[in-house]
Short mmCIF file of C-alpha atoms in Angstrom, two decimals:
data_model
loop_
_atom_site.label_atom_id
_atom_site.label_comp_id
_atom_site.label_asym_id
_atom_site.label_seq_id
_atom_site.Cartn_x
_atom_site.Cartn_y
_atom_site.Cartn_z
CA MET A 567 -131.36 -150.05 43.74
CA GLY A 568 -134.47 -149.40 41.64
CA LEU A 569 -135.08 -146.74 39.03
CA LYS A 570 -138.14 -144.51 38.98
CA ILE A 571 -139.83 -145.28 35.67
CA THR A 572 -141.87 -142.46 34.19
CA SER A 573 -144.41 -142.70 31.40
CA ALA A 574 -142.00 -140.73 29.22
CA GLY A 575 -139.24 -143.15 30.06
CA LEU A 576 -141.37 -146.16 29.15
CA ALA A 577 -142.33 -144.52 25.87
CA LEU A 578 -138.71 -143.83 25.09
CA ALA A 579 -137.75 -147.43 25.81
CA ALA A 580 -140.56 -148.67 23.56
CA LEU A 581 -139.44 -146.42 20.73
CA ALA A 582 -135.89 -147.58 21.13
CA LEU A 583 -136.94 -151.20 20.64
CA GLN A 584 -138.81 -150.31 17.47
CA ALA A 585 -136.25 -148.07 15.80
CA GLY A 586 -133.01 -148.74 13.97
CA PRO A 587 -129.64 -149.02 15.70
CA ALA A 588 -128.81 -145.30 15.68
CA PHE A 589 -132.05 -144.19 17.33
CA ALA A 590 -132.22 -147.20 19.61
CA GLN A 591 -128.79 -146.52 21.05
CA SER A 592 -129.33 -142.78 21.51
CA ALA A 593 -132.69 -143.38 23.18
CA GLN A 594 -131.21 -146.10 25.37
CA THR A 595 -128.36 -143.81 26.35
CA ALA A 596 -130.69 -140.93 27.19
CA GLU A 597 -132.93 -143.18 29.29
CA ALA A 598 -130.02 -144.70 31.23
CA GLN A 599 -128.39 -141.35 32.18
CA PRO A 600 -125.41 -143.14 33.78
CA ALA A 601 -123.72 -141.31 36.66
CA LEU A 602 -120.35 -142.34 35.26
CA PRO A 603 -119.15 -142.33 31.64
CA LEU A 604 -119.39 -145.57 29.71
CA VAL A 605 -115.59 -145.84 29.68
CA PRO A 606 -112.92 -144.01 31.71
CA ALA A 607 -111.39 -140.88 30.23
CA ASP A 608 -108.00 -142.57 29.91
CA PHE A 609 -109.34 -145.69 28.19
CA ALA A 610 -108.14 -146.08 24.61
CA VAL A 611 -111.25 -147.16 22.72
CA PRO A 612 -110.39 -149.79 20.09
CA THR A 613 -110.52 -148.48 16.54
CA LEU A 614 -109.40 -151.74 14.93
CA ALA A 615 -109.79 -155.32 16.07
CA LYS A 616 -109.05 -158.41 14.01
CA GLY A 617 -110.59 -161.84 14.19
CA PRO A 618 -110.37 -164.94 12.01
CA GLY A 619 -111.68 -163.81 8.62
CA PHE A 620 -112.94 -160.40 9.74
CA LYS A 621 -112.05 -157.08 11.30
CA LEU A 622 -113.97 -154.52 13.36
CA VAL A 623 -113.76 -150.83 12.51
CA PRO A 624 -115.91 -147.92 13.74
CA LEU A 625 -119.07 -147.31 11.74
CA GLY A 626 -119.21 -143.96 10.01
CA PRO A 627 -119.90 -142.20 6.71
CA ASP A 628 -117.03 -143.95 4.94
CA LEU A 629 -118.81 -147.29 5.46
CA VAL A 630 -122.28 -146.09 4.53
CA LYS A 631 -122.60 -148.07 1.30
CA ILE A 632 -121.40 -151.46 2.50
CA ASP A 633 -123.37 -151.10 5.74
CA PHE A 634 -126.52 -150.21 3.80
CA ASP A 635 -126.00 -153.11 1.41
CA ALA A 636 -125.55 -155.52 4.32
CA TYR A 637 -128.70 -154.74 6.26
CA MET A 638 -130.89 -154.13 3.23
CA ALA A 639 -130.03 -157.62 1.99
CA SER A 640 -131.21 -159.07 5.32
CA ILE A 641 -134.33 -157.08 6.18
CA GLU A 642 -136.60 -159.89 7.34
CA HIS A 643 -133.76 -161.68 9.13
CA LEU A 644 -132.79 -158.58 11.14
CA GLN A 645 -136.39 -157.68 11.94
CA LYS A 646 -136.77 -161.10 13.57
CA THR A 647 -133.39 -161.54 15.23
CA PHE A 648 -132.05 -158.08 16.02
CA THR A 649 -134.57 -155.24 16.26
CA ARG A 650 -137.65 -157.48 16.62
CA SER A 651 -139.50 -154.75 14.73
CA THR A 652 -140.57 -153.95 11.18
CA ASP A 653 -139.39 -150.35 11.68
CA TRP A 654 -135.73 -151.21 10.97
CA PRO A 655 -134.57 -152.16 8.54
CA HIS A 656 -137.35 -151.77 6.00
CA ALA A 657 -137.61 -151.52 2.24
CA GLY A 658 -138.30 -147.77 2.30
CA LEU A 659 -134.88 -146.77 3.65
CA ASN A 660 -132.74 -144.73 1.26
CA ALA A 661 -129.21 -143.40 0.96
CA ALA A 662 -130.03 -140.27 2.96
CA ASP A 663 -131.39 -142.37 5.83
CA ALA A 664 -128.26 -144.49 5.74
CA MET A 665 -125.96 -141.49 5.86
CA LYS A 666 -127.85 -139.93 8.78
CA ASP A 667 -127.50 -143.20 10.67
CA MET A 668 -123.77 -143.38 9.99
CA GLU A 669 -123.21 -139.74 10.98
CA GLY A 670 -125.00 -140.40 14.24
CA GLU A 671 -122.94 -143.48 14.99
CA ALA A 672 -119.71 -141.61 14.27
CA ALA A 673 -120.74 -138.68 16.47
CA ARG A 674 -121.56 -140.91 19.43
CA PHE A 675 -118.29 -142.80 18.97
CA GLN A 676 -116.32 -139.55 18.90
CA ALA A 677 -118.15 -138.33 22.02
CA ARG A 678 -117.45 -141.69 23.72
CA LYS A 679 -121.16 -142.18 24.41
CA SER A 680 -121.52 -145.49 22.52
CA PHE A 681 -119.41 -147.47 20.10
CA ALA A 682 -120.66 -149.06 16.89
CA TYR A 683 -118.46 -151.24 14.70
CA GLY A 684 -118.83 -152.70 11.25
CA VAL A 685 -117.67 -156.29 10.99
CA LEU A 686 -115.87 -156.32 7.65
CA THR A 687 -114.05 -158.82 5.52
CA PRO A 688 -110.26 -158.50 5.93
CA ASP A 689 -110.01 -156.45 2.73
CA GLY A 690 -112.78 -154.12 3.92
CA THR A 691 -114.95 -154.54 0.85
CA ARG A 692 -117.96 -156.23 2.47
CA GLU A 693 -119.76 -155.95 5.80
CA ARG A 694 -120.58 -159.24 7.49
CA GLY A 695 -122.43 -157.66 10.43
CA SER A 696 -122.17 -155.07 13.20
CA VAL A 697 -121.33 -154.86 16.91
CA TYR A 698 -122.66 -152.19 19.30
CA VAL A 699 -121.28 -151.32 22.74
CA SER A 700 -123.58 -148.96 24.65
CA PRO A 701 -124.61 -147.89 28.17
CA SER A 702 -126.95 -150.16 30.08
CA PRO A 703 -130.43 -148.92 30.99
CA VAL A 704 -130.45 -151.62 33.69
CA PRO A 705 -128.48 -151.09 36.92
CA GLY A 706 -126.00 -153.85 37.62
CA TYR A 707 -124.58 -153.95 34.10
CA ASP A 708 -121.64 -151.82 32.98
CA ALA A 709 -122.59 -152.02 29.31
CA VAL A 710 -124.85 -153.63 26.74
CA VAL A 711 -123.36 -155.40 23.73
CA ARG A 712 -125.52 -156.29 20.74
CA LEU A 713 -124.53 -157.74 17.41
CA TRP A 714 -125.99 -158.93 14.15
CA VAL A 715 -124.81 -160.67 11.02
CA THR A 716 -126.38 -160.81 7.58
CA LYS A 717 -128.74 -163.64 6.67
CA ALA A 718 -126.10 -165.29 4.48
CA GLU A 719 -123.52 -165.12 7.27
CA TYR A 720 -126.03 -166.42 9.80
CA ASP A 721 -126.83 -169.41 7.59
CA ALA A 722 -123.10 -170.10 7.29
CA GLY A 723 -122.71 -170.23 11.08
CA PHE A 724 -120.90 -166.93 11.50
CA ASP A 725 -123.31 -165.58 14.13
CA ALA A 726 -122.18 -168.07 16.77
CA GLU A 727 -118.54 -167.58 15.79
CA LEU A 728 -118.75 -163.80 16.05
CA TYR A 729 -120.64 -163.90 19.36
CA ALA A 730 -117.99 -166.13 20.95
CA TRP A 731 -115.21 -163.89 19.63
CA VAL A 732 -116.93 -160.68 20.79
CA GLN A 733 -117.41 -162.06 24.31
CA ALA A 734 -113.69 -162.81 24.57
CA TRP A 735 -112.74 -159.46 23.03
CA VAL A 736 -114.94 -157.46 25.39
CA ALA A 737 -113.70 -159.39 28.42
CA LYS A 738 -110.06 -158.83 27.47
CA GLU A 739 -110.03 -155.35 25.92
CA TRP A 740 -112.84 -153.39 27.57
CA PRO A 741 -113.04 -152.06 31.16
CA PHE A 742 -116.32 -153.74 32.10
CA SER A 743 -117.08 -156.11 34.97
CA ARG A 744 -120.55 -157.17 33.90
CA VAL A 745 -121.90 -156.97 30.37
CA ALA A 746 -125.41 -157.70 29.14
CA TYR A 747 -125.89 -159.56 25.86
CA PRO A 748 -129.65 -159.21 25.25
CA GLY A 749 -131.21 -161.96 23.19
CA ARG A 750 -128.18 -164.15 23.85
CA ALA A 751 -126.84 -164.50 27.41
CA ILE A 752 -130.13 -163.07 28.66
CA ALA A 753 -133.46 -163.71 26.93
CA TRP A 754 -135.16 -160.75 25.28
CA LYS A 755 -138.26 -161.19 27.43
CA GLU A 756 -136.21 -161.09 30.63
CA TRP A 757 -134.15 -158.13 29.42
CA ASP A 758 -137.24 -156.17 28.41
CA ALA A 759 -138.72 -156.75 31.87
CA LEU A 760 -135.53 -155.51 33.53
CA VAL A 761 -135.49 -152.39 31.36
CA ALA A 762 -139.13 -151.69 32.17
CA ALA A 763 -138.81 -152.33 35.90
CA GLY A 764 -135.33 -150.94 36.47
CA LYS A 765 -134.24 -153.99 38.46
CA GLY A 766 -130.78 -155.41 39.26
CA GLY A 767 -128.91 -153.00 41.59
CA ARG A 768 -125.48 -151.67 40.66
#
């Protein structure tokens, strides 16, 4: 089943690719307009998950400083591997921008529209990366999962470790049949084409 793509919709998708995580997810969610909620009403959304040497907790204002420190220390790395844009992160971001982002993530989590997690050290003092679970703008996928790690963690091999763990966690703990992992299980170029064309029937 195809989607009717409007000029406004294409513009929104383009903006989503260029913006930071908070705007990208809200734009993606608005464009998708899923007929059903991302998760069932009776699904208990995880608020804590533990892996080897890390834990996942919902992003929000209480994590604003360590989240800001993590992505600001990896600007070029994230521009190339995660957002594929110089719009986020960038050197001009400040504490107010960071707080707005965290408030948005927390609001969407509370409303069960999308779920953003900080990947923290076990003691919670440092963020190693982030994981995002959001609606799919492409029919045929129940959800989109994206993740990033800092440059230092990437160089240490943590990106591959976290990706493998997240795949297993999502398969076991979340109510999805088919999940898209853009830039990983599906190439960015292919994913972008699917988003633009609205292919892949549900």
